[in-house]
Every structure is written in structure tokens, then in C-alpha cells.
Short mmCIF file of C-alpha atoms in Angstrom, two decimals:
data_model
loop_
_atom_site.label_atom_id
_atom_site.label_comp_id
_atom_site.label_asym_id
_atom_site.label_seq_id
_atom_site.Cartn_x
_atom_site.Cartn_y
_atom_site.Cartn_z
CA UNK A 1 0.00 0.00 0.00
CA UNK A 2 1.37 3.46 -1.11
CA UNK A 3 2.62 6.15 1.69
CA UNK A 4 2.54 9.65 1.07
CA UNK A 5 5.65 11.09 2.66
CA UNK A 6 5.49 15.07 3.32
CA UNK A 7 8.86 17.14 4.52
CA UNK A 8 9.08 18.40 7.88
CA UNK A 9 8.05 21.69 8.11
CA UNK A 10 9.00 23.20 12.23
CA UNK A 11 6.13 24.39 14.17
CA UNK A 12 3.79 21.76 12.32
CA UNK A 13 4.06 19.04 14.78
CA UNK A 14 0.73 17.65 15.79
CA UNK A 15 -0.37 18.78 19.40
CA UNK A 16 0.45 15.35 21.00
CA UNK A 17 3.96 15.18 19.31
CA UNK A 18 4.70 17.87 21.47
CA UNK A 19 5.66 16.22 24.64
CA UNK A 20 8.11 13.31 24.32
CA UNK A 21 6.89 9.94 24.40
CA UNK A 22 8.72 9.16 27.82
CA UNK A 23 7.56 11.66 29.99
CA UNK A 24 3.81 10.99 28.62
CA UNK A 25 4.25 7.35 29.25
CA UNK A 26 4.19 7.78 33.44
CA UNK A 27 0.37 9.05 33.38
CA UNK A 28 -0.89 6.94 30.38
CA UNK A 29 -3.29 4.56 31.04
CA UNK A 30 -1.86 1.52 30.18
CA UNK A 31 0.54 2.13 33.02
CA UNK A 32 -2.05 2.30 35.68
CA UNK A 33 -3.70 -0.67 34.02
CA UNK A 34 -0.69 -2.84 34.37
CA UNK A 35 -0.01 -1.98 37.73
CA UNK A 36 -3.47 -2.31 38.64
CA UNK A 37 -2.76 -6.12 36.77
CA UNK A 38 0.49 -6.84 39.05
CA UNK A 39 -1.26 -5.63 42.56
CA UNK A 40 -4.22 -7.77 41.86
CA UNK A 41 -1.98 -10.55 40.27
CA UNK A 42 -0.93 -11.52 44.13
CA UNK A 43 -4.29 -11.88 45.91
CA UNK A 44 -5.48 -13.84 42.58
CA UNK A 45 -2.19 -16.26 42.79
CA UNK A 46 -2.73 -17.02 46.04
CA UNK A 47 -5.97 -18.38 46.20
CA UNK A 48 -5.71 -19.82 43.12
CA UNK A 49 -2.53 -21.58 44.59
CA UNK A 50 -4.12 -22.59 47.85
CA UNK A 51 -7.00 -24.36 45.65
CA UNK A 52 -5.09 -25.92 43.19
CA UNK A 53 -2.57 -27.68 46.23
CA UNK A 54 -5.28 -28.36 48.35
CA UNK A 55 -7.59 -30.33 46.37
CA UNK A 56 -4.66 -31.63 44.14
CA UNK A 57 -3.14 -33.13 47.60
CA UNK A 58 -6.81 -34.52 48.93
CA UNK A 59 -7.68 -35.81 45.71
CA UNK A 60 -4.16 -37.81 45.29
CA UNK A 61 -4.88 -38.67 49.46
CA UNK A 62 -8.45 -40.16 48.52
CA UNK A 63 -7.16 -42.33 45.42
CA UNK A 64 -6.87 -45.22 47.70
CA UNK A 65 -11.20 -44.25 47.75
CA UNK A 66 -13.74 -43.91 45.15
CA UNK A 67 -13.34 -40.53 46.23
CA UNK A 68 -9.87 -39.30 45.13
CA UNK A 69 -11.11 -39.27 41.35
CA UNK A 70 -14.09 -36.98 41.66
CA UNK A 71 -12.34 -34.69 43.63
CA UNK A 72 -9.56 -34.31 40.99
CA UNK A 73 -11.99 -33.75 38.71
CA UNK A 74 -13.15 -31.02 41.14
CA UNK A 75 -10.00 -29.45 41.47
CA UNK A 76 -9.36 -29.47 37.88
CA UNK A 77 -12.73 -28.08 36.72
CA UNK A 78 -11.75 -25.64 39.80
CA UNK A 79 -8.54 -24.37 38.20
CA UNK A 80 -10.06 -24.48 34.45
CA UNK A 81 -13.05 -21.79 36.17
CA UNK A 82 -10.25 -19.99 38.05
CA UNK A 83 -8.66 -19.35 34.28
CA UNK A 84 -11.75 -17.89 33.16
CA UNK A 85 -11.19 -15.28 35.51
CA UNK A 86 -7.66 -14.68 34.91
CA UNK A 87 -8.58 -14.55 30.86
CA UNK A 88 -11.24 -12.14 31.94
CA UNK A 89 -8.52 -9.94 33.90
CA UNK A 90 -5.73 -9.82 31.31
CA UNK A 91 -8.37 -8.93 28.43
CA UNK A 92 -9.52 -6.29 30.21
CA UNK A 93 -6.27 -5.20 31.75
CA UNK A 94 -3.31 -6.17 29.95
CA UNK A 95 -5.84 -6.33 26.42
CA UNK A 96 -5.12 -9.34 25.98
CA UNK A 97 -7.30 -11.34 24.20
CA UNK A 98 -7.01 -15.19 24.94
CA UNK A 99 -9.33 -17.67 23.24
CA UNK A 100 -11.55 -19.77 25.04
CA UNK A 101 -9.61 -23.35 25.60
CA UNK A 102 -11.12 -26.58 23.60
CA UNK A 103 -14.49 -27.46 25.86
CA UNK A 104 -14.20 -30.44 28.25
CA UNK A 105 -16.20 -33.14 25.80
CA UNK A 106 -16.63 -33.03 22.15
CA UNK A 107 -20.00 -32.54 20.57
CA UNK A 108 -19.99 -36.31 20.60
CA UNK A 109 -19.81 -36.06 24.35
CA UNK A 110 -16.78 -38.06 25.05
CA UNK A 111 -15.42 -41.52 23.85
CA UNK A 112 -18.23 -43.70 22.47
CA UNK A 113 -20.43 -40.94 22.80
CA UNK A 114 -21.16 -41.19 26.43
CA UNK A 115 -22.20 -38.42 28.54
CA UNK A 116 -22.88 -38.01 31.94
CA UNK A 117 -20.52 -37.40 35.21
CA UNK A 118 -18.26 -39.75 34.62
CA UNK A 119 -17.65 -39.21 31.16
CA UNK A 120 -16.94 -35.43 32.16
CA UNK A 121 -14.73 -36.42 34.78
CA UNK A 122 -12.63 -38.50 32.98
CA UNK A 123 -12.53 -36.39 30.25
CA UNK A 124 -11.14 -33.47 32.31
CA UNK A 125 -8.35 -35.75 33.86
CA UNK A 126 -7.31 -36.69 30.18
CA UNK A 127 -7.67 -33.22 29.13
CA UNK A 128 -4.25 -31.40 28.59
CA UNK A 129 -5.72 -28.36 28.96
CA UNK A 130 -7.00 -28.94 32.16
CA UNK A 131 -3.19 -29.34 33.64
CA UNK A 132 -2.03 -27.04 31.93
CA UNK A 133 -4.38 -24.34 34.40
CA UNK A 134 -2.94 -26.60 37.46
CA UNK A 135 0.90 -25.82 36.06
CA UNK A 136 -0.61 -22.27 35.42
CA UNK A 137 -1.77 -22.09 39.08
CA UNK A 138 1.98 -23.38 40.82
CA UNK A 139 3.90 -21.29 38.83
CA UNK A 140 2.14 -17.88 39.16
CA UNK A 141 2.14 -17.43 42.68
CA UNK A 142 6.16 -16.90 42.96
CA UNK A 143 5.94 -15.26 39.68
CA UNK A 144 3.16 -12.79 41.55
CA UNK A 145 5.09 -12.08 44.54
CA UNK A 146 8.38 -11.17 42.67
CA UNK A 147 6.13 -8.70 39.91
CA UNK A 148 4.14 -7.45 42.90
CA UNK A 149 7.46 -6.46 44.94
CA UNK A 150 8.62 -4.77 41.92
CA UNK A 151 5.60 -3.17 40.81
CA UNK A 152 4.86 -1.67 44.52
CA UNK A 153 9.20 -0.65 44.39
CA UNK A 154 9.15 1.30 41.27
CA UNK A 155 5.88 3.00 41.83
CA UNK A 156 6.44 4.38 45.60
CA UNK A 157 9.55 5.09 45.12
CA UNK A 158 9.55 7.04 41.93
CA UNK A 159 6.36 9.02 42.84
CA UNK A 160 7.08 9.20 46.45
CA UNK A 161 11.11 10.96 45.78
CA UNK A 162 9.54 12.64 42.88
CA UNK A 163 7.28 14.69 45.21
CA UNK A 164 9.04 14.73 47.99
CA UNK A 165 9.51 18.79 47.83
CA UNK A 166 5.50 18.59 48.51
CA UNK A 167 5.25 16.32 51.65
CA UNK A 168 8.55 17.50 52.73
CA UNK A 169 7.23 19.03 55.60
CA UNK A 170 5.65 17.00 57.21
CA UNK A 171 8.56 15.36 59.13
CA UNK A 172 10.15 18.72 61.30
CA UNK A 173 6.56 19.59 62.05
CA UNK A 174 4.58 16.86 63.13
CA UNK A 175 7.82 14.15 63.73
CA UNK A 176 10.81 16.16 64.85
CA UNK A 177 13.04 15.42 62.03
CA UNK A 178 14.49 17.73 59.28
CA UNK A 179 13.92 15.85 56.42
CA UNK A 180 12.98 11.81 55.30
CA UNK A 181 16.22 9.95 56.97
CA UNK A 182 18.22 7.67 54.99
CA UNK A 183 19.64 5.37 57.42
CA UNK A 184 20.71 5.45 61.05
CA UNK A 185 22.66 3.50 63.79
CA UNK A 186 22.64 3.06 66.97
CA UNK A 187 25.55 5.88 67.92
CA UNK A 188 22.82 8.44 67.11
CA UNK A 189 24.35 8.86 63.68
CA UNK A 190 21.97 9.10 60.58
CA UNK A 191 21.46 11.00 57.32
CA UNK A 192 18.27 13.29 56.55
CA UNK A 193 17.31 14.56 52.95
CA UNK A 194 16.93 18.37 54.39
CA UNK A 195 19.11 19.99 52.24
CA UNK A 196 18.43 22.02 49.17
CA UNK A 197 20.96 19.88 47.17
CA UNK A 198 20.04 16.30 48.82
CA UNK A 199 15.93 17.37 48.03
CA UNK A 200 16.53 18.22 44.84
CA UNK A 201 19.08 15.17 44.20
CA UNK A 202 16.14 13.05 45.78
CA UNK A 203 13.48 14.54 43.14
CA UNK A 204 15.59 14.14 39.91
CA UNK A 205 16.38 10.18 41.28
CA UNK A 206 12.48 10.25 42.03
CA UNK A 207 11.67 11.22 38.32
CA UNK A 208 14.23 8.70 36.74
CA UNK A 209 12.45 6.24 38.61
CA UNK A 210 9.26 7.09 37.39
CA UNK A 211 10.34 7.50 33.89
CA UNK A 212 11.55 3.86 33.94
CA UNK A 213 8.74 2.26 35.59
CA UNK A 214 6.49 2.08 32.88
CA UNK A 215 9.28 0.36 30.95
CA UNK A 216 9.81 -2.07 33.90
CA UNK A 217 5.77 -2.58 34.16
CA UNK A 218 6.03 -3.72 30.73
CA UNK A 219 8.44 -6.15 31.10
CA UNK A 220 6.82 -7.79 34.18
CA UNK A 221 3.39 -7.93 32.40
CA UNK A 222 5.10 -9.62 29.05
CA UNK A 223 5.81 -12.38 31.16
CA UNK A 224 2.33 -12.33 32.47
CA UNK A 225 0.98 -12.20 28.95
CA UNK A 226 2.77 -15.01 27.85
CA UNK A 227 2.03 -17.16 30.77
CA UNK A 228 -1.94 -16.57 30.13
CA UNK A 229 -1.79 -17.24 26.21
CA UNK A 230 0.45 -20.49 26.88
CA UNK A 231 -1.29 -21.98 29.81
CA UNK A 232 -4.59 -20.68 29.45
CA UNK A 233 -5.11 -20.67 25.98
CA UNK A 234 -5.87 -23.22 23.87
CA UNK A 235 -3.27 -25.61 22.60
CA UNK A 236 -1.75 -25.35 19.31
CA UNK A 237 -3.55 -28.33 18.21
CA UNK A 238 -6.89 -27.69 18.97
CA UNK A 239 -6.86 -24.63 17.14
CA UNK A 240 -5.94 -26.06 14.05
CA UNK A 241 -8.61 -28.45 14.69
CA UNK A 242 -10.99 -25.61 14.87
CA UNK A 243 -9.51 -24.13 12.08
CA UNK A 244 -9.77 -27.29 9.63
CA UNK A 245 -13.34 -27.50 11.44
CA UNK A 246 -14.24 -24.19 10.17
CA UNK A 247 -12.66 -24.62 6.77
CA UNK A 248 -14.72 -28.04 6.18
CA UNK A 249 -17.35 -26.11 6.75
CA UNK A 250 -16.39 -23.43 4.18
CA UNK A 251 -15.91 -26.18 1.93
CA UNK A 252 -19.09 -28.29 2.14
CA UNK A 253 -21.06 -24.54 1.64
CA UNK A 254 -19.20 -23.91 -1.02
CA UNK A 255 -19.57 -27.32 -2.92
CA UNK A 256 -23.32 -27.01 -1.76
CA UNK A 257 -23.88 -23.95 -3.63
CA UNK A 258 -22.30 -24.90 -6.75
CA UNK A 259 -24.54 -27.72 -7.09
CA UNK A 260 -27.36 -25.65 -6.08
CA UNK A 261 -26.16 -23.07 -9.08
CA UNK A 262 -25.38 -26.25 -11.49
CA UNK A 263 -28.85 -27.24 -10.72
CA UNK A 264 -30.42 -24.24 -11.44
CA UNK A 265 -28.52 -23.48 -14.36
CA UNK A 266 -29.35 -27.14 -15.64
CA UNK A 267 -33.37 -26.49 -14.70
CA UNK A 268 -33.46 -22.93 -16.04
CA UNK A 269 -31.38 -23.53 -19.36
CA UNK A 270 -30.74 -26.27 -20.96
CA UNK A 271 -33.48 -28.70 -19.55
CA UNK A 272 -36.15 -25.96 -20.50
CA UNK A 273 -34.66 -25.86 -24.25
CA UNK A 274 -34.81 -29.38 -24.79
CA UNK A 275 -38.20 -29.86 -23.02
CA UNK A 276 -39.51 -26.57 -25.91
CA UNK A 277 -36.81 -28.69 -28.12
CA UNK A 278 -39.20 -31.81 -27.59
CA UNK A 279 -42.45 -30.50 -28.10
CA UNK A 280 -40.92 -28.65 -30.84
CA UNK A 281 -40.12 -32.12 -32.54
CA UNK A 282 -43.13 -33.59 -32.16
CA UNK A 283 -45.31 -30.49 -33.42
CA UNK A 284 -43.02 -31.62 -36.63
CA UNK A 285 -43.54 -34.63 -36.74
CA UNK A 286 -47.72 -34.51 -36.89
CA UNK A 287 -47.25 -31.80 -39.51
CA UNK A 288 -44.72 -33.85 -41.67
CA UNK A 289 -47.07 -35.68 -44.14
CA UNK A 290 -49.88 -32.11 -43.81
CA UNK A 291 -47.33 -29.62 -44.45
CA UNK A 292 -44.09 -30.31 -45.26
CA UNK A 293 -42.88 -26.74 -45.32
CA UNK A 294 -43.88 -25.60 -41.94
CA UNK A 295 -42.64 -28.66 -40.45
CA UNK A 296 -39.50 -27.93 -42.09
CA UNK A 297 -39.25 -24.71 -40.72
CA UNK A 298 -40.43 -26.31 -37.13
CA UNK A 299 -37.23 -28.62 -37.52
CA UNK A 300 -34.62 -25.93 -38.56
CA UNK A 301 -35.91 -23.94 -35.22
CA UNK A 302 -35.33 -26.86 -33.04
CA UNK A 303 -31.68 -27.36 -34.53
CA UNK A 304 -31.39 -23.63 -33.38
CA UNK A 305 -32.21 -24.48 -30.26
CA UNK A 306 -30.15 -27.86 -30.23
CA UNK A 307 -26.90 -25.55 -30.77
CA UNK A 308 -28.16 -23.23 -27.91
CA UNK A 309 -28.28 -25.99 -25.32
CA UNK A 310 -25.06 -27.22 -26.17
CA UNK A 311 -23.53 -23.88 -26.13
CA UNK A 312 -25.10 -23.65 -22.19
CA UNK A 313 -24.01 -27.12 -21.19
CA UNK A 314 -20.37 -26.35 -22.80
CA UNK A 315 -20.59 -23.13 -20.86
CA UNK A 316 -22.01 -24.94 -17.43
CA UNK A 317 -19.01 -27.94 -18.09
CA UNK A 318 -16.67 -25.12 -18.47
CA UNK A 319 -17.55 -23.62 -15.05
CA UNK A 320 -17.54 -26.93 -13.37
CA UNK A 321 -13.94 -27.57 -14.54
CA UNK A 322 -12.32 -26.44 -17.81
CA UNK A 323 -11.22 -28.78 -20.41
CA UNK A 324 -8.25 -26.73 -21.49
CA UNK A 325 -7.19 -26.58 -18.00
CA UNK A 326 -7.36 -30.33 -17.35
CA UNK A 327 -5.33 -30.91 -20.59
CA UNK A 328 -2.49 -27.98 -21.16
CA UNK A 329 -2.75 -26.52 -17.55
CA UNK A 330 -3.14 -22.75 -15.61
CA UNK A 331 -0.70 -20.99 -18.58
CA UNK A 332 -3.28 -21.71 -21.56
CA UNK A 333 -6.42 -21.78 -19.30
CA UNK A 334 -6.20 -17.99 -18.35
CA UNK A 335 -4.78 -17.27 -21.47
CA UNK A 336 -8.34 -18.60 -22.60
CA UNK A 337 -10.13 -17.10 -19.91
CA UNK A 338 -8.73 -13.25 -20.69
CA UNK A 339 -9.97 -13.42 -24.42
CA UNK A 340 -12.85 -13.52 -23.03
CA UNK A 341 -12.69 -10.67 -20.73
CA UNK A 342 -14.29 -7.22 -21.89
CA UNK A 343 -11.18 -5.80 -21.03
CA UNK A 344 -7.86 -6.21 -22.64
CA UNK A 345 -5.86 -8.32 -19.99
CA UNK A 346 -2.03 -9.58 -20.27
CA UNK A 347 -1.43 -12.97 -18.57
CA UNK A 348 1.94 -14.12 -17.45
CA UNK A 349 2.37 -17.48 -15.88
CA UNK A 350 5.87 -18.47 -14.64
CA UNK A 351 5.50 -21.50 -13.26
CA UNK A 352 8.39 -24.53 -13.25
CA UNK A 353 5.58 -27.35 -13.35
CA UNK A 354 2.09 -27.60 -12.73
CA UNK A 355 0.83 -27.24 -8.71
CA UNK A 356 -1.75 -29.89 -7.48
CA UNK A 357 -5.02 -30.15 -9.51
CA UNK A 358 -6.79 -28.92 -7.06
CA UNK A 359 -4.85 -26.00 -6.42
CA UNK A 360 -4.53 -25.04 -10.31
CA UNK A 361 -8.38 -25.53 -10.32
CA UNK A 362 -9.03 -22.77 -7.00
CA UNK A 363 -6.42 -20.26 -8.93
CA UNK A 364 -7.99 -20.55 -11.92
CA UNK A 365 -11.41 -19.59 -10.65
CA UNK A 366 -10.16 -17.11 -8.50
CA UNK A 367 -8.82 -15.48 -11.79
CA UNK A 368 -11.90 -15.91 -13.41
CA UNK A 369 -13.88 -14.07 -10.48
CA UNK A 370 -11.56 -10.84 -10.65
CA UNK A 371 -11.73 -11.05 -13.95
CA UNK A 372 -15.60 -11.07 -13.96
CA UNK A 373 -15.67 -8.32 -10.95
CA UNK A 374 -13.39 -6.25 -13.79
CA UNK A 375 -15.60 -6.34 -16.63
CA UNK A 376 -18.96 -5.68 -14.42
CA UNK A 377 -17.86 -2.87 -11.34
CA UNK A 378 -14.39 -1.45 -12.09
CA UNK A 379 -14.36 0.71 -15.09
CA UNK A 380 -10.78 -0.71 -15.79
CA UNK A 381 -8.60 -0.27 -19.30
CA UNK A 382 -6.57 -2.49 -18.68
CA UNK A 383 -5.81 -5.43 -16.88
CA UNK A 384 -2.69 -7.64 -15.64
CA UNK A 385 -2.67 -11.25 -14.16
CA UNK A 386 0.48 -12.30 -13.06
CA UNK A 387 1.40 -15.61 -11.90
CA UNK A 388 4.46 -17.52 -10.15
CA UNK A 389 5.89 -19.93 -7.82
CA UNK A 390 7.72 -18.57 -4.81
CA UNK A 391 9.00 -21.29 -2.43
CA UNK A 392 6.10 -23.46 -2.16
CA UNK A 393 3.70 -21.24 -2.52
CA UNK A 394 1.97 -20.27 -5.59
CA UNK A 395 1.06 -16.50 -6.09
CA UNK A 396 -1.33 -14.61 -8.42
CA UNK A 397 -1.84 -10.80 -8.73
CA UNK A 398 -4.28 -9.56 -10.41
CA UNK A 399 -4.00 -5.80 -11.06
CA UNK A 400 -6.65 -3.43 -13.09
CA UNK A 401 -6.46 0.72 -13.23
CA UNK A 402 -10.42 1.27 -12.58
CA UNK A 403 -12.03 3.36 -10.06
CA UNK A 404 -10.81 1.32 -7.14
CA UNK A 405 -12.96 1.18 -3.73
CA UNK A 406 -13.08 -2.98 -4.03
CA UNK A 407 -13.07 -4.73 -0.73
CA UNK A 408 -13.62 -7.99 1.30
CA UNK A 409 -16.43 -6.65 3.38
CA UNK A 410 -19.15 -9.15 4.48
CA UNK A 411 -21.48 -9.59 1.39
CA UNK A 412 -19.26 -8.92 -1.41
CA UNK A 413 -18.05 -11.37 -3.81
CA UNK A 414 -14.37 -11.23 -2.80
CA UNK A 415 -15.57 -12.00 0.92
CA UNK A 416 -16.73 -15.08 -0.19
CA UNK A 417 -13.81 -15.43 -2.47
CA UNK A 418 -11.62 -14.96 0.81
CA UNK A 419 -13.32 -17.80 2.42
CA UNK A 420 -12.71 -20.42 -0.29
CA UNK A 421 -8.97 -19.62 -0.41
CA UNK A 422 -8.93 -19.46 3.29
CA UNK A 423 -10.32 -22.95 3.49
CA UNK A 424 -6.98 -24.39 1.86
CA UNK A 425 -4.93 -22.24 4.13
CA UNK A 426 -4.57 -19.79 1.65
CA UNK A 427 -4.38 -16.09 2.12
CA UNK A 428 -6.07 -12.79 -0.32
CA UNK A 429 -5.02 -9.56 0.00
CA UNK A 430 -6.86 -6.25 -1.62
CA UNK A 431 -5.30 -3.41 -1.90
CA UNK A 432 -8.01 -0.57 -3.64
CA UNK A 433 -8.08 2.88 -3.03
CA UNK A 434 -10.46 5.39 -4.08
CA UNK A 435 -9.41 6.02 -7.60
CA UNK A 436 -8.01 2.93 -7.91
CA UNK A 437 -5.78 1.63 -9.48
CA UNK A 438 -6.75 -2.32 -7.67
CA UNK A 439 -4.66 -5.30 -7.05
CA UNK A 440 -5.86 -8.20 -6.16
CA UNK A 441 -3.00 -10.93 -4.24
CA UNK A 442 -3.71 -14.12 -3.92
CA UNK A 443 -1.10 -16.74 -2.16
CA UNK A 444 -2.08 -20.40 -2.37
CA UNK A 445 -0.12 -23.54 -1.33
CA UNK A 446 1.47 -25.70 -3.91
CA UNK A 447 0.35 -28.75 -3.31
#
């Protein structure tokens, strides 16, 4: 996507440029949010560690019972409801935003299909997600108490010597001392901050302090962050079950609508000609030994509409799967598909061999969708199709100088063309102004 750069012109800078990013940072919000995070983080890692070792330990003490299962399963479902609540805290927080683990049971409800309370405990005490909360719940609490030490550190100290000029005061009038003291023995010897030089050396360490605590609350919390999303979260695998879950789906609507559109083009076109075909024939043949001529001229219309069906089913085959694409592959295919397009288009396919059929047969139509979105909405000249192999990975741009404005909003055609490629972890990228000119990327795996 195209910048515009402009030079720097002085006294332009925008009103929040004007301050430096580092002294801003001490009163922004996130700060307070994090540190609000880290204070809370204790009480929250305490109980959670208290429940997590105390019905671990009676559940292990009771597996000499018919007890000790259930109340694993207790302490697990315990620690998986606990994480809930920590999710909860860093999204609102730390905004963070953890996924929801994998659910306890399946939609089948366990193995065999089973459901009930056993089936739900056992299926938490297999669940790796479940244990994952209990590792969650040992390892936070020391985790809490060093971030919580820090937190409280950096943010008493820095505000606290930062305005110490303002509470200054406080100690020769109400506790008999000339200034905050330092340190002290027992030989009556100590050090007070009551000078003009040790107050203001005591502010200027206060504000370093405070400039670096947002940096040091970030660093605590990234820890924090990436304790929630590993432990909490759900696992690597399970979201790429989801995600082939939600690409099946993707698929099966997508297969379900192209019959639906094969039927209807079959019922609306080329069944309807040869059912008028039919009766045209036979209107012929009770006029053949009456009157020659008109049947005749009842025949020649019905081998009019003979060529018409064929030319609809040899269109309707053609959007099923092209021939010339099965035989000489994607090179000739689009090269077939352009001369068709209202608008002058130059194809160049580089590719070293042909990619899976499947693939070749998603690219194609993907071409032949832009290509169809050109000649109806963009207004375009021209237009380019590029295509090549880049690792393995096969990549088409598409590129037209129309009015521009295209986009994958929900309802368009190209949503729906991002969902297909999606589905065979594939990725589109538009990139259309307002004025255009459009390109269109489309990056598919090879095989």
C-alpha cells in the first residue's frame, strides 16, 4: 500500500507530538492498568494456589477411595473456572485477548459418545488443557510475589522521591526530624534529605524512577501475557482443529452452492430448451405428411435451439472444470479465460511445473472471479494477471487501473472469495483505493 511522505516543516508538529513519548508514558493509562494487573496478580495467585494444592493433595490422598477421582476432577474443573477469571482480567487489563480453551467433551460427548458425570470427569483428567491451568496455578504465585514487589518498588519510590519537595514538611513539624532519613545507627548517627541539594538530588532520582517504571511494568506484564496465552489458551492443536473445522465447513457450503447453481442453471437452461426442443419435434412430426414446409421450418428452429443448449451445457461444463485446464494446464487456461474478458488483460504465468489439480483448479477460478468483478464494477482499461511460484507457494496478482474502492467486506463477492482460499490455508489480500488503481493478491499452497 502506497505512503505519502510530506517534509518536515518546524512548528507543524501535531499537538500530542509535542511532549516526548517518555515523559507521557508515566500518566498513560496503560501504566495504571498494568499496575493495577500486578497488585491484583498476588491476591489472585494465592488463592488460586491454595485451591489448586489443596484439592490436588486430597484428591491424590483419597485415590486409595472412590473418592480421590471426583475430587480431581473437582480441582481441575476448579482451576479451568479460576482461568476464566484470569482470561477475563488480562483482556480487560493487559488487552489481551485469549481464546476460550477446547471445551471439556466433544460434541460427541466423550469416547463412544457417552455423557454423563463420569464421562466429564474423565474427560477433564485426560484433558491437557485442564493441567495445563494446574501448572498455570503453581507457577504464578512466585511469579506474583516477585512482579508485585517490583511493581509496589518502582511506583512508591519514583512518585514518592519525585514529590518529595511537597510532603517534605511533614517530618520537622509533626515528627521532629528535618527531612525523610536515609539510614541510622545506633551511635545516634543518621542522614536526613533536608538539604536544598540532597531534596533536589532526591526529586531528579524520584523522576528517573518514574520514567523507567512504565518500561519495567512492561516487562513484568510480558511475562504475564505469555504465561496466560500459553497456559490458558488453547493448545496449538486444537486450534488447528478448529480451524480445519471451520474450513470443512467453508468447503461443504461452497460445494453445496455450486450444485445448487449447477442445478439451477441445468433447470433454467438447458433442460427448458430441450423440453420446448421436444415439443418442438413432435409439433413436426404430426405436420410432416400435412405440411411439409412448416414442419420444415419447425425442424430448422429446433436445430437452433439444439446448438443453444449445447452452447449452455459447454458453458455450465466449463464452469464446473475447464477442459483446457485439465489438458495444457493454468498458462493456456487464463490465457483462454482473458480473451474472453471485456477488457484487454495480459497474462503471465511463470511457473516450473504444474501445482496440485486442485490447487490449479481454485487459482484458476479465482482469476476468473476478478476477472468477472473487472468487466462488471471497475471501469478498468486495462488489466494484468500475473502468476508464479515462490517457495512453495503459488502466487497470483491480479491488477486493473479502474475506479478502485473494491473490498472484502461481508457480502461482497471477494468475501466469499476470501473464504474459499482461506479454506486451503490460503491467504487474499486487496489493496483498492479510491481512484483505484486495484490489485488483487492471492497466495495459495502448492500442493
Amino acid at each position: 500500500m502506497a505512503t505519502a511522505y510530506r517534509p518536515y516543516e518546524p512548528g507543524t508538529e501535531p499537538r500530542g507530538h509535542l511532549v516526548p513519548a517518555a515523559l507521557k508514558a508515566p500518566f498513560q493509562a496503560r501504566v495504571w492498568r498494568e499496575f493495577l494487573y500486578l497488585v491484583i496478580s498476588l491476591p489472585m495467585a494465592i488463592l488460586t494456589f491454595v485451591y489448586t494444592i489443596t484439592m490436588i493433595a486430597l484428591g491424590a490422598g483419597l485415590l486409595i477411595t472412590f473418592l480421590g477421582v471426583p475430587v480431581l476432577g473437582a480441582a481441575l474443573a476448579g482451576c479451568r473456572a479460576l482461568g476464566v477469571v484470569e482470561r477475563a482480567r488480562a483482556r480487560a487489563l493487559l488487552r489481551l485477548d485469549v481464546a476460550e480453551p477446547e471445551p471439556v467433551l466433544g460434541r460427541r460427548g466423550g469416547r463412544g459418545g457417552r455423557r454423563g458425570p463420569v464421562a466429564w470427569v474423565g474427560a477433564l483428567l485426560r484433558s491437557g488443557t485442564s493441567w495445563r491451568h494446574v501448572i498455570y496455578a503453581l507457577i504464578h504465585l512466585p511469579w506474583a510475589v516477585f512482579s508485585f514487589a517490583f511493581a509496589i518498588a518502582f511506583t512508591s519510590y519514583g512518585w514518592g522521591f519525585a514529590t518529595y519537595p511537597l510532603w517534605r514538611w511533614v517530618f520537622p513539624r509533626y515528627v521532629d526530624e528535618p527531612g525523610l532519613q536515609v539510614f541510622g545507627d545506633d551511635h545516634g548517627r543518621a542522614f536526613y534529605l533536608d538539604t536544598p541539594f540532597e531534596i533536589t538530588a532526591a526529586c531528579v532520582v524520584g523522576v528517573l524512577v518514574l520514567l523507567l517504571t512504565p518500561w519495567v511494568m512492561r516487562a513484568l506484564t510480558s511475562v504475564d501475557r505469555i504465561m496466560v496465552a500459553g497456559l490458558l489458551g488453547p493448545s496449538r492443536l486444537a486450534s488447528r482443529v478448529w480451524e480445519l473445522e471451520s474450513d470443512r465447513g467453508t468447503v461443504v457450503d461452497t460445494a453445496a452452492a455450486d450444485l445448487r447453481r449447477i442445478e439451477r442453471d441445468l433447470h433454467d437452461g438447458a433442460q427448458a430448451r430441450l423440453v420446448a426442443l421436444a415439443m418442438d419435434l413432435g409439433l413436426a412430426k404430426e405436420k410432416l405428411d400435412e405440411d411439409p414446409e412448416a414442419a420444415a421450418k419447425m425442424v430448422d428452429e429446433a436445430h437452433g435451439e439444439v446448438k443453444l443448449a449445447l452452447q449452455e451445457l459447454r458453458d455450465l461444463a466449463r464452469g464446473i472444470h475447464p477442459a483446457i485446464l485439465t489438458d495444457r494446464g493454468l498458462g493456456p487456461a487464463l490465457s483462454a479465460l482473458s480473451a474472453r474478458c471485456t477488457v484487454p488483460v495480459t497474462v503471465t504465468v511463470d511457473l516450473p511445473q504444474r501445482p496440485a489439480p486442485a490447487i490449479e483448479g481454485i487459482a484458476y477460478f479465482t482469476v476468473s472471479e476478478l476477472l468477472q468483478n473487472i468487466s462488471k464494477h471497475s471501469g478498468a482499461r486495462t488489466a494484468e494477471v500475473d502468476v508464479w511460484r515462490t517457495e512453495d507457494r503459488v502466487m497470483l496478482q491480479i491488477t486493473d487501473d479502474g475506479r478502485g474502492g473494491a473490498g472484502t467486506s461481508a457480502g461482497s463477492g471477494l468475501a466469499g472469495l476470501t473464504e474459499r482460499i482461506d479454506a486451503v490455508d490460503g491467504i487474499l489480500v486487496v489493496n483498492s483505493p479510491a481512484g483505484g488503481p486495484t490489485t488483487v493478491t492471492a497466495e495459495l499452497p502448492w500442493r
